[in-house]
CSV table of C-alpha atoms (C1' of nucleotides) in Angstrom, one decimal:
chain,number,residue,atom,x,y,z
V,1,MET,CA,65.1,120.8,59.5
V,2,THR,CA,62.3,122.1,58.5
V,3,THR,CA,60.6,125.5,59.4
V,4,THR,CA,57.1,126.8,59.9
V,5,VAL,CA,57.1,128.7,57.0
V,6,GLU,CA,58.1,126.0,54.6
V,7,PHE,CA,55.1,123.9,56.5
V,8,ILE,CA,53.0,126.5,55.7
V,9,GLU,CA,54.2,127.1,52.3
V,10,LYS,CA,53.9,123.3,51.6
V,11,LEU,CA,50.2,123.4,53.0
V,12,ARG,CA,49.4,126.7,50.9
V,13,ASN,CA,50.7,124.9,47.9
V,14,SER,CA,48.7,121.8,48.9
V,15,GLY,CA,45.6,123.8,48.4
V,16,LEU,CA,45.3,123.6,52.5
V,17,ARG,CA,45.1,126.2,54.7
V,18,PRO,CA,47.8,126.3,57.2
V,19,THR,CA,46.0,126.6,60.6
V,20,LYS,CA,47.9,126.2,63.3
V,21,GLN,CA,46.7,122.5,64.2
V,22,ARG,CA,47.6,121.5,60.7
V,23,ILE,CA,51.3,123.0,61.5
V,24,LYS,CA,51.8,121.5,64.7
V,25,ILE,CA,50.9,118.4,62.7
V,26,CYS,CA,53.5,118.9,60.2
V,27,GLU,CA,55.9,119.5,62.6
V,28,VAL,CA,55.1,116.1,64.7
V,29,LEU,CA,55.5,114.4,61.3
V,30,PHE,CA,57.8,115.6,59.3
V,31,ASN,CA,60.2,117.6,61.3
V,32,LYS,CA,62.2,114.5,62.5
V,33,GLU,CA,65.4,112.8,61.6
V,34,THR,CA,63.8,109.6,60.4
V,35,THR,CA,61.0,108.6,59.4
V,36,PHE,CA,58.0,106.5,61.2
V,37,HIS,CA,55.3,104.5,61.7
V,38,PHE,CA,52.0,105.7,63.9
V,39,THR,CA,48.4,104.9,64.9
V,40,ILE,CA,46.2,107.6,65.3
V,41,ASN,CA,46.6,106.9,69.0
V,42,ASP,CA,50.1,107.3,69.0
V,43,LEU,CA,50.0,110.6,67.5
V,44,VAL,CA,47.2,112.2,69.8
V,45,LYS,CA,49.4,111.4,72.6
V,46,ILE,CA,52.7,112.6,70.9
V,47,ILE,CA,50.7,116.0,70.1
V,48,GLU,CA,49.5,116.2,73.8
V,49,LYS,CA,52.7,115.8,75.0
V,50,GLU,CA,54.5,118.3,72.7
V,51,ALA,CA,51.8,121.2,72.5
V,52,ASN,CA,51.0,123.3,75.4
V,53,GLU,CA,47.4,123.1,73.6
V,54,LYS,CA,44.8,120.5,72.5
V,55,ILE,CA,44.0,119.4,69.3
V,56,SER,CA,40.3,117.5,68.2
V,57,LEU,CA,40.3,114.1,67.8
V,58,ALA,CA,38.3,114.9,64.8
V,59,THR,CA,41.0,117.3,63.5
V,60,VAL,CA,43.9,114.9,63.6
V,61,TYR,CA,41.5,112.2,61.6
V,62,ASN,CA,40.8,115.1,59.0
V,63,THR,CA,44.2,116.0,58.6
V,64,ILE,CA,45.8,112.7,58.5
V,65,HIS,CA,43.2,112.0,55.6
V,66,ALA,CA,44.1,115.4,53.8
V,67,PHE,CA,47.8,114.5,54.3
V,68,GLU,CA,47.3,110.7,52.7
V,69,LYS,CA,45.5,112.2,49.9
V,70,LYS,CA,48.2,114.6,48.9
V,71,GLY,CA,50.7,111.8,49.1
V,72,TYR,CA,52.6,112.7,52.3
V,73,LEU,CA,51.7,109.6,54.7
V,74,LYS,CA,50.9,106.3,53.6
V,75,GLU,CA,48.4,103.9,55.1
V,76,ILE,CA,50.0,100.3,55.7
V,77,PRO,CA,47.6,97.4,56.0
V,78,ILE,CA,48.1,95.1,58.7
V,79,ASP,CA,45.4,94.0,60.6
V,80,ALA,CA,41.7,95.0,60.9
V,81,ASN,CA,42.1,96.5,64.1
V,82,GLN,CA,43.5,99.8,63.3
V,83,SER,CA,45.2,101.9,60.9
V,84,TYR,CA,48.8,102.4,60.6
V,85,PHE,CA,50.3,105.3,58.7
V,86,ASP,CA,54.2,105.5,57.4
V,87,THR,CA,55.3,109.0,57.0
V,88,ASN,CA,58.0,107.3,55.1
V,89,VAL,CA,56.1,107.5,51.4
V,90,THR,CA,58.9,105.9,48.9
V,91,ASP,CA,58.1,102.5,47.7
V,92,HIS,CA,59.0,100.4,50.4
V,93,HIS,CA,57.9,97.2,52.3
V,94,HIS,CA,57.3,95.6,55.8
V,95,PHE,CA,58.0,93.3,58.5
V,96,TYR,CA,55.5,93.3,61.4
V,97,ASP,CA,56.6,91.8,64.5
V,98,ILE,CA,53.7,90.2,65.8
V,99,SER,CA,54.6,90.2,69.4
V,100,GLU,CA,55.5,93.5,69.6
V,101,LYS,CA,53.0,95.1,67.3
V,102,LYS,CA,55.8,97.1,65.5
V,103,LEU,CA,56.4,97.9,61.9
V,104,ILE,CA,59.8,98.0,60.7
V,105,ASP,CA,60.9,99.2,57.1
V,106,LEU,CA,62.1,96.8,54.3
V,107,ASP,CA,63.4,98.7,51.6
V,108,GLN,CA,62.8,97.9,48.2
V,109,VAL,CA,66.7,96.7,48.0
V,110,ASP,CA,66.1,93.9,50.4
V,111,VAL,CA,62.9,92.3,48.9
V,112,GLY,CA,64.3,92.5,45.4
V,113,PRO,CA,62.2,93.2,42.3
V,114,ILE,CA,58.7,91.6,42.2
V,115,ASN,CA,57.5,90.8,38.8
V,116,ILE,CA,53.7,90.2,38.8
V,117,LYS,CA,53.0,87.5,35.8
V,118,LYS,CA,49.5,87.9,36.0
V,119,SER,CA,47.1,90.8,34.8
V,120,VAL,CA,43.4,91.5,35.4
V,121,PRO,CA,41.4,93.1,32.0
V,122,GLY,CA,40.7,96.9,32.3
V,123,LYS,CA,42.7,97.2,35.7
V,124,LYS,CA,46.2,98.2,36.3
V,125,ILE,CA,48.9,98.2,39.2
V,126,LYS,CA,48.3,101.0,41.5
V,127,SER,CA,50.8,99.4,44.0
V,128,VAL,CA,52.6,96.2,45.4
V,129,GLU,CA,53.1,95.4,49.3
V,130,VAL,CA,55.0,93.0,50.6
V,131,LEU,CA,54.5,92.6,54.4
V,132,VAL,CA,56.5,90.1,56.0
V,133,LYS,CA,55.3,88.8,59.5
V,134,LEU,CA,58.0,88.0,62.0
V,135,ASP,CA,57.4,85.8,65.3
V,136,THR,CA,59.7,85.3,68.4
V,137,ASP,CA,62.6,82.6,67.3
V,138,ASN,CA,62.2,80.3,69.9
V,139,GLN,CA,63.7,77.0,68.6
G,1,MET,CA,31.8,67.1,48.2
G,2,THR,CA,32.1,66.6,51.7
G,3,THR,CA,29.9,64.9,53.9
G,4,THR,CA,28.3,66.1,57.2
G,5,VAL,CA,29.8,63.2,58.8
G,6,GLU,CA,33.3,64.3,57.8
G,7,PHE,CA,33.0,67.8,59.0
G,8,ILE,CA,32.0,66.2,62.4
G,9,GLU,CA,35.1,64.5,62.2
G,10,LYS,CA,36.9,67.2,61.4
G,11,LEU,CA,35.7,69.3,64.0
G,12,ARG,CA,35.7,66.6,66.7
G,13,ASN,CA,39.8,66.1,65.6
G,14,SER,CA,40.5,69.4,66.3
G,15,GLY,CA,39.1,69.3,69.6
G,16,LEU,CA,36.3,71.5,68.5
G,17,ARG,CA,32.5,70.3,69.6
G,18,PRO,CA,30.4,69.3,66.4
G,19,THR,CA,27.5,71.7,67.0
G,20,LYS,CA,25.0,72.0,64.5
G,21,GLN,CA,25.9,75.6,63.9
G,22,ARG,CA,29.7,74.7,63.3
G,23,ILE,CA,28.6,71.9,60.8
G,24,LYS,CA,26.4,74.6,58.9
G,25,ILE,CA,29.4,77.3,58.7
G,26,CYS,CA,31.6,74.1,57.8
G,27,GLU,CA,29.3,73.2,54.5
G,28,VAL,CA,29.1,77.0,53.8
G,29,LEU,CA,32.8,77.6,54.0
G,30,PHE,CA,34.2,74.2,52.7
G,31,ASN,CA,31.7,72.4,50.3
G,32,LYS,CA,32.3,74.7,47.5
G,33,GLU,CA,34.1,73.9,44.0
G,34,THR,CA,36.9,76.9,44.9
G,35,THR,CA,38.0,78.9,47.4
G,36,PHE,CA,36.8,82.1,48.0
G,37,HIS,CA,36.9,85.4,50.1
G,38,PHE,CA,34.5,86.7,52.3
G,39,THR,CA,33.7,88.9,55.2
G,40,ILE,CA,31.8,88.5,58.5
G,41,ASN,CA,28.8,90.3,57.0
G,42,ASP,CA,28.7,88.4,54.1
G,43,LEU,CA,29.0,85.0,55.5
G,44,VAL,CA,26.1,85.8,57.5
G,45,LYS,CA,23.9,86.7,54.5
G,46,ILE,CA,25.0,83.0,52.6
G,47,ILE,CA,24.0,81.2,55.7
G,48,GLU,CA,21.0,83.0,56.2
G,49,LYS,CA,19.9,82.3,52.6
G,50,GLU,CA,20.7,78.4,53.0
G,51,ALA,CA,19.9,77.9,56.2
G,52,ASN,CA,16.4,78.0,57.6
G,53,GLU,CA,17.6,79.0,61.5
G,54,LYS,CA,19.6,81.9,62.4
G,55,ILE,CA,22.8,81.6,63.9
G,56,SER,CA,23.8,84.7,66.2
G,57,LEU,CA,26.6,86.9,65.1
G,58,ALA,CA,28.5,86.2,68.5
G,59,THR,CA,28.6,82.3,67.2
G,60,VAL,CA,29.8,83.3,63.7
G,61,TYR,CA,32.3,85.6,65.0
G,62,ASN,CA,33.6,82.5,68.0
G,63,THR,CA,33.7,80.1,64.6
G,64,ILE,CA,35.5,82.1,62.4
G,65,HIS,CA,38.1,83.0,65.2
G,66,ALA,CA,38.1,79.2,66.2
G,67,PHE,CA,38.7,78.5,62.2
G,68,GLU,CA,41.3,80.6,61.8
G,69,LYS,CA,43.4,79.3,64.9
G,70,LYS,CA,42.9,75.9,63.5
G,71,GLY,CA,44.6,77.2,60.4
G,72,TYR,CA,41.3,76.2,58.2
G,73,LEU,CA,40.9,80.1,57.1
G,74,LYS,CA,43.2,82.8,56.7
G,75,GLU,CA,42.7,86.6,57.6
G,76,ILE,CA,43.7,89.0,55.0
G,77,PRO,CA,45.0,92.2,55.9
G,78,ILE,CA,43.7,95.2,53.4
G,79,ASP,CA,42.5,97.9,55.1
G,80,ALA,CA,41.3,98.7,58.8
G,81,ASN,CA,37.8,99.0,58.0
G,82,GLN,CA,36.5,95.2,57.9
G,83,SER,CA,38.0,91.7,58.0
G,84,TYR,CA,38.6,89.5,54.8
G,85,PHE,CA,38.6,86.1,55.1
G,86,ASP,CA,40.3,83.5,52.6
G,87,THR,CA,39.2,80.0,52.5
G,88,ASN,CA,42.2,79.3,50.4
G,89,VAL,CA,45.1,78.7,53.3
G,90,THR,CA,47.7,77.8,51.0
G,91,ASP,CA,50.5,80.0,50.7
G,92,HIS,CA,49.4,82.6,48.0
G,93,HIS,CA,49.3,86.2,47.6
G,94,HIS,CA,46.4,88.5,45.9
G,95,PHE,CA,45.2,91.3,43.6
G,96,TYR,CA,42.8,94.0,45.5
G,97,ASP,CA,40.5,95.7,43.4
G,98,ILE,CA,40.3,99.0,45.0
G,99,SER,CA,37.1,100.1,43.2
G,100,GLU,CA,35.0,96.7,43.3
G,101,LYS,CA,36.4,96.1,46.7
G,102,LYS,CA,37.2,92.6,45.9
G,103,LEU,CA,40.0,90.3,46.5
G,104,ILE,CA,41.4,87.8,43.7
G,105,ASP,CA,43.9,85.2,44.2
G,106,LEU,CA,47.6,85.5,42.8
G,107,ASP,CA,49.3,82.2,43.0
G,108,GLN,CA,52.9,81.6,44.0
G,109,VAL,CA,53.9,81.3,40.7
G,110,ASP,CA,52.3,84.4,39.3
G,111,VAL,CA,54.4,86.5,41.7
G,112,GLY,CA,57.6,84.2,41.5
G,113,PRO,CA,59.9,84.0,44.5
G,114,ILE,CA,60.5,86.8,47.0
G,115,ASN,CA,63.7,86.6,48.6
G,116,ILE,CA,63.7,89.0,52.1
G,117,LYS,CA,67.7,90.0,52.1
G,118,LYS,CA,67.2,91.6,55.6
G,119,SER,CA,66.7,89.9,58.9
G,120,VAL,CA,65.8,90.7,62.5
G,121,PRO,CA,68.0,89.5,65.2
G,122,GLY,CA,65.8,87.1,67.5
G,123,LYS,CA,63.1,86.9,64.7
G,124,LYS,CA,62.0,84.4,62.1
G,125,ILE,CA,59.8,84.8,59.4
G,126,LYS,CA,56.1,83.7,59.7
G,127,SER,CA,54.7,84.6,56.7
G,128,VAL,CA,55.2,86.4,53.3
G,129,GLU,CA,52.4,87.9,51.9
G,130,VAL,CA,52.2,90.2,48.8
G,131,LEU,CA,49.1,92.6,48.0
G,132,VAL,CA,48.9,94.1,44.4
G,133,LYS,CA,46.1,97.1,44.7
G,134,LEU,CA,44.4,97.7,41.2
G,135,ASP,CA,42.7,100.5,39.7
G,136,THR,CA,40.5,101.1,36.9
G,137,ASP,CA,42.6,101.4,33.5
G,138,ASN,CA,41.4,104.4,32.0
G,139,GLN,CA,44.1,105.8,30.0
S,1,DA,C1',20.1,59.8,83.6
S,2,DA,C1',23.0,63.2,85.9
S,3,DT,C1',27.2,65.6,85.7
S,4,DT,C1',30.8,68.6,83.7
S,5,DA,C1',32.5,71.2,80.5
S,6,DT,C1',31.9,73.6,76.4
S,7,DA,C1',28.6,76.5,72.9
S,8,DT,C1',24.9,79.4,71.9
S,9,DT,C1',22.6,83.3,72.4
S,10,DA,C1',20.6,88.4,72.9
S,11,DA,C1',21.9,91.9,74.2
S,12,DA,C1',25.1,95.3,76.3
S,13,DA,C1',29.6,97.1,75.9
S,14,DC,C1',34.0,98.6,73.3
S,15,DC,C1',36.0,101.4,70.4
S,16,DA,C1',37.8,103.2,66.4
S,17,DT,C1',36.3,106.1,63.0
S,18,DT,C1',32.7,109.3,60.9
S,19,DC,C1',29.5,112.8,61.3
S,20,DT,C1',26.9,116.8,62.5
S,21,DA,C1',26.2,121.5,63.1
S,22,DA,C1',27.6,125.6,65.5
S,23,DA,C1',31.4,128.4,66.4
S,24,DC,C1',36.1,129.9,64.4
S,25,DT,C1',39.4,131.5,61.6
S,26,DG,C1',42.1,132.0,56.8
S,27,DT,C1',41.7,134.5,52.5
S,28,DT,C1',39.8,137.4,49.0
S,29,DG,C1',38.6,141.5,47.0
S,30,DA,C1',36.4,146.0,47.4
L,1,DT,C1',41.3,147.7,56.5
L,2,DC,C1',37.3,145.0,56.9
L,3,DA,C1',33.2,142.5,55.1
L,4,DA,C1',32.0,138.5,53.4
L,5,DC,C1',32.5,134.1,52.2
L,6,DA,C1',34.4,129.2,52.0
L,7,DG,C1',37.0,126.3,54.6
L,8,DT,C1',38.4,124.9,59.1
L,9,DT,C1',38.0,123.3,63.8
L,10,DT,C1',35.6,121.3,67.6
L,11,DA,C1',32.9,118.5,71.5
L,12,DG,C1',29.7,115.2,71.4
L,13,DA,C1',26.7,112.4,68.9
L,14,DA,C1',26.2,108.6,65.9
L,15,DT,C1',27.9,104.6,63.4
L,16,DG,C1',29.4,99.8,62.7
L,17,DG,C1',32.1,96.1,63.1
L,18,DT,C1',33.4,93.2,66.7
L,19,DT,C1',34.2,91.8,71.3
L,20,DT,C1',32.1,90.8,76.5
L,21,DT,C1',28.6,89.2,79.0
L,22,DA,C1',25.8,86.0,81.8
L,23,DA,C1',22.2,83.3,81.5
L,24,DT,C1',20.5,79.5,78.6
L,25,DA,C1',20.7,75.1,76.0
L,26,DT,C1',24.2,71.5,74.6
L,27,DA,C1',27.3,68.0,74.0
L,28,DA,C1',30.6,64.5,76.3
L,29,DT,C1',31.5,62.0,80.0
L,30,DT,C1',30.2,59.4,83.9
DNA sequence: AATTATATTAAAACCATTCTAAACTGTTGA
DNA sequence: TCAACAGTTTAGAATGGTTTTAATATAATT
């Protein structure tokens, strides 16, 4: 449980003005028991359900991008249709259930160490992401 | 080097009528020394340069999707802006150079075996893809 | 050659995302 | 406290990759 005051602190410390829209989005994203995955569309629906006032779609995009840049969110590449975000910003991997279009976290422990044996001159590794696609098991 | 006749065979064997558009796309995609990565936009430019006649954008999309469904191409998820395709359909992984927006193949050997220790009931693993993001190394 | 099924096409539609520029709000410092 | 400024929100328009449409063309079958 994080208080509104703590979100205001967090925002200010990040150089982001604590507007009521950003505080609301913080509450929706970071005041949950567990981390979760969402699309912008999902998020807008949650906000509309929880809030009594409407937030402009442009503001939702702006805020999500600001949070991503600050490292409070991670974008998960799955397909080219839509952006998926994750409130779990620790290093981890994903299952993607193709039929249900749902993401499931895969801890580092569940995948084991990955050793990249190749390198590209002048470039350094920024991240290593494993995506495991799942299909219905009808044998 | 694959002849036009062989492409016609391949198409027919796949249940795809060998139209001159599809044959042209086959030649652009599968008549190369090495496999490569491309976006639809890249492909259209290559076709326009190589061919004397124009192929409709809708046909390019249709054909790429048909080829993907037949397993002649793989889509690589990188970000949500654009679809990237790979003419290398063997199991392998990728580097993604963020600054240059370029994909580089990573052989299975370069990554080593990946052991997924978690499972989801009723679901089976369809694919395991590793995406290694690269950044300019300015230390 | 006629018929049928499939493919191509240009243009319109679609839809997630970004941009615009005007109105609004938080912050700062006098 | 309040004016001034910089940063933020907003609705709506614009963008751009992708898909759909429905008319025309082509390949396959008879």
